[in-house]
mmCIF file of C-alpha atoms in Angstrom:
data_model
loop_
_atom_site.group_PDB
_atom_site.id
_atom_site.type_symbol
_atom_site.label_atom_id
_atom_site.label_comp_id
_atom_site.label_asym_id
_atom_site.label_seq_id
_atom_site.Cartn_x
_atom_site.Cartn_y
_atom_site.Cartn_z
ATOM 1 C CA MET A 9 3.103 11.177 -20.280
ATOM 2 C CA ASN A 10 1.065 14.064 -21.670
ATOM 3 C CA LEU A 11 1.438 17.632 -20.414
ATOM 4 C CA ARG A 12 -1.200 17.270 -17.671
ATOM 5 C CA ARG A 13 0.375 14.071 -16.347
ATOM 6 C CA TRP A 14 3.814 15.695 -16.320
ATOM 7 C CA THR A 15 2.335 18.688 -14.494
ATOM 8 C CA ASP A 16 0.754 16.422 -11.845
ATOM 9 C CA PHE A 17 4.058 14.546 -11.490
ATOM 10 C CA LEU A 18 6.065 17.747 -11.038
ATOM 11 C CA VAL A 19 3.523 19.133 -8.534
ATOM 12 C CA LEU A 20 3.856 15.986 -6.424
ATOM 13 C CA LEU A 21 7.654 16.244 -6.576
ATOM 14 C CA ALA A 22 7.429 19.897 -5.503
ATOM 15 C CA VAL A 23 5.116 19.015 -2.586
ATOM 16 C CA TRP A 24 7.525 16.300 -1.434
ATOM 17 C CA ALA A 25 10.560 18.599 -1.734
ATOM 18 C CA GLY A 26 8.713 21.389 0.074
ATOM 19 C CA MET A 27 7.754 19.026 2.881
ATOM 20 C CA ILE A 28 11.378 17.914 3.312
ATOM 21 C CA LEU A 29 12.523 21.547 3.386
ATOM 22 C CA LEU A 30 9.819 22.531 5.898
ATOM 23 C CA PHE A 31 10.596 19.729 8.364
ATOM 24 C CA GLY A 32 14.319 20.361 7.871
ATOM 25 C CA LEU A 33 13.839 23.998 8.884
ATOM 26 C CA LEU A 34 11.668 23.037 11.870
ATOM 27 C CA ARG A 35 14.062 20.366 13.145
ATOM 28 C CA ASP A 36 17.767 20.074 12.212
ATOM 29 C CA SER A 37 17.786 16.391 13.136
ATOM 30 C CA PHE A 38 15.283 15.682 10.341
ATOM 31 C CA PHE A 39 18.200 15.198 7.958
ATOM 32 C CA SER A 40 19.873 12.682 10.263
ATOM 33 C CA ALA A 41 20.676 9.135 9.170
ATOM 34 C CA ALA A 42 18.175 7.827 11.734
ATOM 35 C CA THR A 43 15.289 9.772 10.156
ATOM 36 C CA LEU A 44 16.281 8.813 6.623
ATOM 37 C CA GLY A 45 16.576 5.195 7.743
ATOM 38 C CA SER A 46 13.114 5.364 9.340
ATOM 39 C CA VAL A 47 11.575 6.663 6.112
ATOM 40 C CA ALA A 48 13.470 4.143 3.980
ATOM 41 C CA ASN A 49 12.370 1.258 6.203
ATOM 42 C CA ARG A 50 8.714 2.278 6.045
ATOM 43 C CA ILE A 51 8.590 2.790 2.288
ATOM 44 C CA PRO A 52 8.928 -0.828 0.984
ATOM 45 C CA ALA A 53 5.810 -2.299 2.660
ATOM 46 C CA LEU A 54 3.727 0.816 2.008
ATOM 47 C CA ALA A 55 4.870 1.012 -1.640
ATOM 48 C CA LEU A 56 3.867 -2.616 -2.264
ATOM 49 C CA VAL A 57 0.386 -2.196 -0.773
ATOM 50 C CA ALA A 58 -0.087 1.160 -2.531
ATOM 51 C CA THR A 59 0.783 -0.509 -5.856
ATOM 52 C CA GLY A 60 -1.897 -3.149 -5.355
ATOM 53 C CA MET A 61 -4.358 -0.592 -3.983
ATOM 54 C CA THR A 62 -3.889 1.505 -7.132
ATOM 55 C CA LEU A 63 -4.922 -1.461 -9.300
ATOM 56 C CA VAL A 64 -8.097 -1.908 -7.228
ATOM 57 C CA MET A 65 -8.971 1.772 -6.993
ATOM 58 C CA VAL A 66 -8.672 2.468 -10.737
ATOM 59 C CA THR A 67 -11.622 0.070 -11.136
ATOM 60 C CA GLY A 68 -13.644 2.177 -8.671
ATOM 61 C CA GLY A 69 -13.138 -0.337 -5.834
ATOM 62 C CA ILE A 70 -11.314 -0.104 -2.538
ATOM 63 C CA ASP A 71 -9.879 -2.503 0.051
ATOM 64 C CA LEU A 72 -10.170 -1.576 3.729
ATOM 65 C CA SER A 73 -8.768 -4.907 4.970
ATOM 66 C CA VAL A 74 -5.112 -4.613 3.924
ATOM 67 C CA GLY A 75 -3.904 -3.591 7.395
ATOM 68 C CA SER A 76 -5.471 -6.648 9.006
ATOM 69 C CA VAL A 77 -4.365 -8.920 6.133
ATOM 70 C CA LEU A 78 -0.821 -7.636 6.667
ATOM 71 C CA GLY A 79 -1.170 -8.565 10.353
ATOM 72 C CA LEU A 80 -2.514 -12.035 9.450
ATOM 73 C CA CYS A 81 0.221 -12.750 6.907
ATOM 74 C CA GLY A 82 2.828 -11.523 9.398
ATOM 75 C CA ALA A 83 1.350 -13.844 12.024
ATOM 76 C CA VAL A 84 1.756 -16.764 9.610
ATOM 77 C CA VAL A 85 5.383 -15.757 8.999
ATOM 78 C CA GLY A 86 5.991 -15.584 12.750
ATOM 79 C CA VAL A 87 4.494 -19.009 13.463
ATOM 80 C CA VAL A 88 6.230 -20.879 10.644
ATOM 81 C CA MET A 89 9.638 -19.296 11.340
ATOM 82 C CA ALA A 90 9.623 -19.027 15.148
ATOM 83 C CA ASP A 91 7.591 -22.146 16.043
ATOM 84 C CA TRP A 92 8.035 -24.485 13.087
ATOM 85 C CA GLN A 93 11.615 -23.394 12.251
ATOM 86 C CA TRP A 94 10.897 -22.904 8.551
ATOM 87 C CA GLY A 95 13.389 -20.882 6.539
ATOM 88 C CA LEU A 96 12.658 -17.501 4.948
ATOM 89 C CA PRO A 97 11.722 -18.927 1.497
ATOM 90 C CA GLY A 98 9.057 -21.183 3.011
ATOM 91 C CA ALA A 99 7.694 -18.375 5.191
ATOM 92 C CA LEU A 100 7.610 -16.034 2.199
ATOM 93 C CA LEU A 101 5.652 -18.601 0.176
ATOM 94 C CA ALA A 102 3.187 -19.156 3.033
ATOM 95 C CA SER A 103 2.625 -15.416 3.409
ATOM 96 C CA LEU A 104 2.059 -14.951 -0.330
ATOM 97 C CA VAL A 105 -0.425 -17.850 -0.429
ATOM 98 C CA VAL A 106 -2.426 -16.491 2.521
ATOM 99 C CA GLY A 107 -2.430 -12.942 1.142
ATOM 100 C CA THR A 108 -3.492 -14.105 -2.336
ATOM 101 C CA LEU A 109 -6.237 -16.310 -0.876
ATOM 102 C CA VAL A 110 -7.702 -13.486 1.221
ATOM 103 C CA GLY A 111 -7.471 -11.022 -1.670
ATOM 104 C CA SER A 112 -9.172 -13.516 -3.997
ATOM 105 C CA ILE A 113 -12.005 -14.004 -1.498
ATOM 106 C CA ASN A 114 -12.471 -10.226 -1.312
ATOM 107 C CA GLY A 115 -12.585 -10.041 -5.103
ATOM 108 C CA VAL A 116 -14.894 -13.006 -5.706
ATOM 109 C CA VAL A 117 -17.400 -12.003 -3.007
ATOM 110 C CA SER A 118 -17.588 -8.340 -4.012
ATOM 111 C CA VAL A 119 -17.654 -8.957 -7.784
ATOM 112 C CA LYS A 120 -19.761 -12.103 -8.091
ATOM 113 C CA LEU A 121 -22.279 -11.101 -5.410
ATOM 114 C CA ARG A 122 -22.366 -7.483 -6.664
ATOM 115 C CA LEU A 123 -21.577 -6.127 -3.204
ATOM 116 C CA PRO A 124 -19.702 -2.848 -2.565
ATOM 117 C CA SER A 125 -16.032 -3.654 -2.050
ATOM 118 C CA PHE A 126 -15.786 -1.352 0.974
ATOM 119 C CA ILE A 127 -18.481 -3.400 2.766
ATOM 120 C CA VAL A 128 -16.892 -6.763 1.920
ATOM 121 C CA THR A 129 -13.400 -5.658 2.888
ATOM 122 C CA LEU A 130 -14.670 -3.993 6.062
ATOM 123 C CA GLY A 131 -15.927 -7.404 7.143
ATOM 124 C CA MET A 132 -12.634 -9.009 6.097
ATOM 125 C CA LEU A 133 -10.812 -6.408 8.214
ATOM 126 C CA GLU A 134 -12.339 -7.936 11.350
ATOM 127 C CA ILE A 135 -12.017 -11.549 10.156
ATOM 128 C CA ALA A 136 -8.324 -11.225 9.280
ATOM 129 C CA ARG A 137 -7.468 -9.436 12.539
ATOM 130 C CA GLY A 138 -9.213 -12.136 14.534
ATOM 131 C CA LEU A 139 -7.372 -14.856 12.605
ATOM 132 C CA ALA A 140 -4.075 -13.065 13.269
ATOM 133 C CA PHE A 141 -4.674 -13.288 17.027
ATOM 134 C CA LEU A 142 -5.831 -16.911 16.782
ATOM 135 C CA THR A 143 -2.776 -17.855 14.676
ATOM 136 C CA THR A 144 -0.287 -16.451 17.181
ATOM 137 C CA ASP A 145 -2.372 -17.222 20.290
ATOM 138 C CA SER A 146 -2.284 -13.422 20.830
ATOM 139 C CA GLN A 147 1.504 -13.568 21.328
ATOM 140 C CA THR A 148 4.249 -11.651 19.525
ATOM 141 C CA LYS A 149 6.559 -14.076 17.724
ATOM 142 C CA TYR A 150 10.224 -13.066 17.868
ATOM 143 C CA ILE A 151 12.102 -14.130 14.727
ATOM 144 C CA GLY A 152 15.286 -12.054 14.675
ATOM 145 C CA ALA A 153 18.158 -12.440 12.228
ATOM 146 C CA PRO A 154 16.563 -14.930 9.764
ATOM 147 C CA VAL A 155 14.122 -12.256 8.567
ATOM 148 C CA GLU A 156 15.935 -9.023 9.446
ATOM 149 C CA SER A 157 18.384 -9.391 6.534
ATOM 150 C CA LEU A 158 15.663 -8.260 4.099
ATOM 151 C CA GLY A 159 15.394 -4.867 5.748
ATOM 152 C CA ALA A 160 19.079 -4.420 6.612
ATOM 153 C CA PRO A 161 20.851 -1.562 4.774
ATOM 154 C CA ILE A 162 23.256 -2.679 2.056
ATOM 155 C CA GLY A 163 26.843 -1.575 2.623
ATOM 156 C CA GLY A 164 25.880 0.875 5.363
ATOM 157 C CA TRP A 165 23.487 2.795 3.100
ATOM 158 C CA VAL A 166 19.780 3.314 3.856
ATOM 159 C CA ILE A 167 18.800 1.167 0.854
ATOM 160 C CA SER A 168 17.891 -2.418 1.749
ATOM 161 C CA PRO A 169 16.987 -5.491 -0.371
ATOM 162 C CA ALA A 170 13.335 -4.823 0.538
ATOM 163 C CA PHE A 171 13.672 -1.265 -0.797
ATOM 164 C CA ILE A 172 15.080 -2.491 -4.132
ATOM 165 C CA ILE A 173 12.417 -5.208 -4.496
ATOM 166 C CA ALA A 174 9.677 -2.645 -3.801
ATOM 167 C CA LEU A 175 10.999 -0.343 -6.547
ATOM 168 C CA ILE A 176 11.064 -3.256 -9.019
ATOM 169 C CA VAL A 177 7.451 -4.144 -8.118
ATOM 170 C CA VAL A 178 6.378 -0.507 -8.571
ATOM 171 C CA ALA A 179 8.029 -0.407 -12.013
ATOM 172 C CA CYS A 180 6.339 -3.678 -13.030
ATOM 173 C CA GLY A 181 2.997 -2.375 -11.753
ATOM 174 C CA GLN A 182 3.299 0.812 -13.803
ATOM 175 C CA ILE A 183 4.249 -1.139 -16.950
ATOM 176 C CA MET A 184 1.292 -3.459 -16.443
ATOM 177 C CA LEU A 185 -1.148 -0.599 -15.866
ATOM 178 C CA SER A 186 0.067 1.476 -18.823
ATOM 179 C CA HIS A 187 1.078 -1.063 -21.456
ATOM 180 C CA MET A 188 -0.640 -4.402 -20.836
ATOM 181 C CA ALA A 189 -4.182 -5.555 -21.608
ATOM 182 C CA LEU A 190 -5.017 -6.154 -17.952
ATOM 183 C CA GLY A 191 -4.104 -2.573 -17.028
ATOM 184 C CA ARG A 192 -6.129 -1.119 -19.905
ATOM 185 C CA HIS A 193 -9.093 -3.273 -18.912
ATOM 186 C CA LEU A 194 -8.882 -2.091 -15.275
ATOM 187 C CA LEU A 195 -8.839 1.566 -16.364
ATOM 188 C CA ALA A 196 -11.700 1.018 -18.824
ATOM 189 C CA ILE A 197 -13.845 -0.676 -16.165
ATOM 190 C CA GLY A 198 -13.254 2.193 -13.753
ATOM 191 C CA ALA A 199 -14.005 4.854 -16.369
ATOM 192 C CA ASN A 200 -17.301 3.336 -17.536
ATOM 193 C CA ARG A 201 -18.210 -0.242 -16.640
ATOM 194 C CA GLU A 202 -21.178 -0.457 -19.040
ATOM 195 C CA ALA A 203 -19.171 0.889 -21.965
ATOM 196 C CA ALA A 204 -16.364 -1.551 -21.175
ATOM 197 C CA LEU A 205 -18.857 -4.422 -21.098
ATOM 198 C CA ILE A 206 -20.336 -3.412 -24.466
ATOM 199 C CA SER A 207 -16.802 -3.179 -25.876
ATOM 200 C CA GLY A 208 -16.144 -6.792 -24.949
ATOM 201 C CA VAL A 209 -13.958 -6.174 -21.916
ATOM 202 C CA PRO A 210 -14.284 -9.047 -19.371
ATOM 203 C CA VAL A 211 -15.320 -6.853 -16.447
ATOM 204 C CA ASP A 212 -15.421 -9.446 -13.656
ATOM 205 C CA ARG A 213 -12.124 -11.326 -14.055
ATOM 206 C CA PRO A 214 -9.832 -8.238 -14.079
ATOM 207 C CA ARG A 215 -11.475 -6.874 -10.914
ATOM 208 C CA ILE A 216 -11.063 -10.193 -9.084
ATOM 209 C CA LEU A 217 -7.461 -10.404 -10.294
ATOM 210 C CA ALA A 218 -6.770 -6.857 -9.026
ATOM 211 C CA HIS A 219 -7.948 -7.830 -5.524
ATOM 212 C CA ALA A 220 -5.896 -11.046 -5.671
ATOM 213 C CA LEU A 221 -2.762 -9.131 -6.719
ATOM 214 C CA LEU A 222 -3.319 -6.671 -3.866
ATOM 215 C CA GLY A 223 -3.499 -9.648 -1.489
ATOM 216 C CA THR A 224 -0.270 -11.080 -2.917
ATOM 217 C CA LEU A 225 1.558 -7.776 -2.518
ATOM 218 C CA THR A 226 0.179 -7.418 1.017
ATOM 219 C CA GLY A 227 1.627 -10.858 1.791
ATOM 220 C CA LEU A 228 5.038 -9.690 0.563
ATOM 221 C CA ALA A 229 4.642 -6.432 2.500
ATOM 222 C CA ALA A 230 3.981 -8.484 5.661
ATOM 223 C CA VAL A 231 7.358 -10.202 5.275
ATOM 224 C CA PHE A 232 9.039 -6.811 4.834
ATOM 225 C CA ASN A 233 7.232 -5.510 7.913
ATOM 226 C CA CYS A 234 8.473 -8.506 9.928
ATOM 227 C CA SER A 235 12.002 -7.831 8.671
ATOM 228 C CA ARG A 236 11.736 -4.233 9.908
ATOM 229 C CA LEU A 237 10.507 -5.280 13.358
ATOM 230 C CA GLY A 238 12.415 -8.567 13.685
ATOM 231 C CA SER A 239 9.179 -10.109 14.929
ATOM 232 C CA ALA A 240 5.537 -10.819 14.045
ATOM 233 C CA ASP A 241 2.923 -8.929 16.045
ATOM 234 C CA PRO A 242 -0.798 -9.740 15.586
ATOM 235 C CA ASN A 243 -1.457 -6.021 16.099
ATOM 236 C CA ALA A 244 0.775 -5.125 13.132
ATOM 237 C CA GLY A 245 -0.807 -3.118 10.351
ATOM 238 C CA ILE A 246 -3.496 -1.339 12.390
ATOM 239 C CA GLY A 247 -4.310 1.828 10.436
ATOM 240 C CA PHE A 248 -2.054 0.723 7.563
ATOM 241 C CA GLU A 249 -5.013 0.783 5.153
ATOM 242 C CA LEU A 250 -5.443 4.517 5.781
ATOM 243 C CA SER A 251 -1.797 5.227 4.984
ATOM 244 C CA ALA A 252 -2.026 3.150 1.777
ATOM 245 C CA ILE A 253 -5.275 4.768 0.625
ATOM 246 C CA ALA A 254 -3.895 8.218 1.498
ATOM 247 C CA ALA A 255 -0.751 7.559 -0.542
ATOM 248 C CA VAL A 256 -2.762 6.395 -3.567
ATOM 249 C CA VAL A 257 -5.218 9.316 -3.389
ATOM 250 C CA VAL A 258 -2.425 11.844 -2.871
ATOM 251 C CA GLY A 259 -0.747 10.285 -5.933
ATOM 252 C CA GLY A 260 -3.759 11.307 -8.017
ATOM 253 C CA THR A 261 -5.677 8.039 -8.391
ATOM 254 C CA SER A 262 -9.371 8.858 -8.536
ATOM 255 C CA LEU A 263 -11.672 7.365 -5.894
ATOM 256 C CA MET A 264 -14.273 7.120 -8.662
ATOM 257 C CA GLY A 265 -11.971 4.956 -10.796
ATOM 258 C CA GLY A 266 -10.766 5.318 -14.381
ATOM 259 C CA ARG A 267 -7.584 7.220 -13.615
ATOM 260 C CA GLY A 268 -4.432 6.292 -11.722
ATOM 261 C CA SER A 269 -0.671 5.823 -11.844
ATOM 262 C CA VAL A 270 1.514 3.466 -9.831
ATOM 263 C CA ILE A 271 4.533 5.765 -10.162
ATOM 264 C CA LYS A 272 2.556 8.696 -8.781
ATOM 265 C CA SER A 273 1.277 6.459 -5.989
ATOM 266 C CA LEU A 274 4.960 5.918 -5.107
ATOM 267 C CA LEU A 275 5.330 9.692 -4.830
ATOM 268 C CA GLY A 276 2.262 9.631 -2.585
ATOM 269 C CA VAL A 277 4.027 6.991 -0.466
ATOM 270 C CA LEU A 278 7.100 9.220 -0.175
ATOM 271 C CA ILE A 279 4.916 12.184 0.832
ATOM 272 C CA ILE A 280 3.004 10.197 3.466
ATOM 273 C CA ALA A 281 6.166 8.532 4.848
ATOM 274 C CA THR A 282 7.959 11.896 5.021
ATOM 275 C CA LEU A 283 4.930 13.532 6.645
ATOM 276 C CA GLU A 284 4.710 10.834 9.322
ATOM 277 C CA ALA A 285 8.466 10.946 10.008
ATOM 278 C CA GLY A 286 8.426 14.737 10.133
ATOM 279 C CA LEU A 287 5.516 14.851 12.578
ATOM 280 C CA VAL A 288 7.377 12.419 14.833
ATOM 281 C CA GLN A 289 10.480 14.621 14.636
ATOM 282 C CA ILE A 290 8.623 17.765 15.723
ATOM 283 C CA GLY A 291 6.984 15.887 18.595
ATOM 284 C CA ALA A 292 3.402 15.791 17.299
ATOM 285 C CA SER A 293 1.076 13.612 19.368
ATOM 286 C CA GLU A 294 -0.730 10.607 17.885
ATOM 287 C CA PRO A 295 -4.091 12.462 17.699
ATOM 288 C CA ILE A 296 -2.416 15.344 15.876
ATOM 289 C CA LYS A 297 -0.799 12.927 13.414
ATOM 290 C CA ARG A 298 -4.183 11.357 12.685
ATOM 291 C CA VAL A 299 -5.781 14.784 12.180
ATOM 292 C CA VAL A 300 -3.040 15.872 9.778
ATOM 293 C CA THR A 301 -3.143 12.607 7.818
ATOM 294 C CA GLY A 302 -6.931 12.852 7.561
ATOM 295 C CA ALA A 303 -6.678 16.449 6.396
ATOM 296 C CA VAL A 304 -4.232 15.400 3.671
ATOM 297 C CA ILE A 305 -6.689 12.735 2.457
ATOM 298 C CA VAL A 306 -9.570 15.244 2.388
ATOM 299 C CA ALA A 307 -7.420 17.762 0.505
ATOM 300 C CA ALA A 308 -6.462 15.091 -2.049
ATOM 301 C CA VAL A 309 -10.115 14.088 -2.528
ATOM 302 C CA LEU A 310 -11.101 17.730 -3.028
ATOM 303 C CA ALA A 311 -8.305 18.092 -5.599
ATOM 304 C CA ASP A 312 -9.593 14.963 -7.365
ATOM 305 C CA GLY A 313 -13.103 16.431 -7.489
ATOM 306 C CA TRP A 314 -11.725 19.663 -8.901
ATOM 307 C CA ARG A 315 -9.803 17.802 -11.618
ATOM 308 C CA ARG A 316 -12.927 15.873 -12.651
ATOM 309 C CA LYS A 317 -14.936 19.073 -13.331
#
């Protein structure tokens, strides 16, 4: 990292630490095992989607459908495990296939038809949510122990298998973005698509692949979400896209593309998860939580605009 990247990283760490200190002063119970467990359980699914969202957003794109896709993939997990009695490996594979398929459709339609990704994924948001209700017949599917082991703390600690897998995925995402050809192509496309095209960068395939990878990671996040709840709810994931986008923007990824970091998106995830847990602890109402989260997004966008000057 150069000096500016280190500075951004340290600022994010300071914001996270300050937030923990603030909520700790406001509410003693913030440092309880229950609160830490709540944050740790929320992080894996959000970190996976934020990783994929970073890959899409560095190209200048965005995906507004991830919350509904998470609900659809979770619905598939619920049906195959609760109704068809499949095991966890089969359900995981089914969820990954569905997530990858939906992500690929988002990528192909937006890239090949030259349509704005926010319009395409806004339509997919409704399609996927409707399919989630059709898949489960609008019923919550109770799964229980077969899926809960993924989110269960190891040895009484707050860290679960899902938490460890999410950290490994984040590390792989950062290595890919910083050191592999695909990552360099994604950043080049986001910085200047025409210049990337003239330089021989295949501008369509990397963008489609970024959407497909986001779909795959959303499929895995759906399994983690089911493990946290012990069930599959077709309403799952409502508003999840806002949390993921907020985490990525707070982590410093530019909405205009060309700049981003998966590791810093993870710090954005920690900030958003801590903020949401802290607001719950101090008794903030749902409207207040939405106002605060929206204000954080606006502040991050303003900071991005300031950095680009």
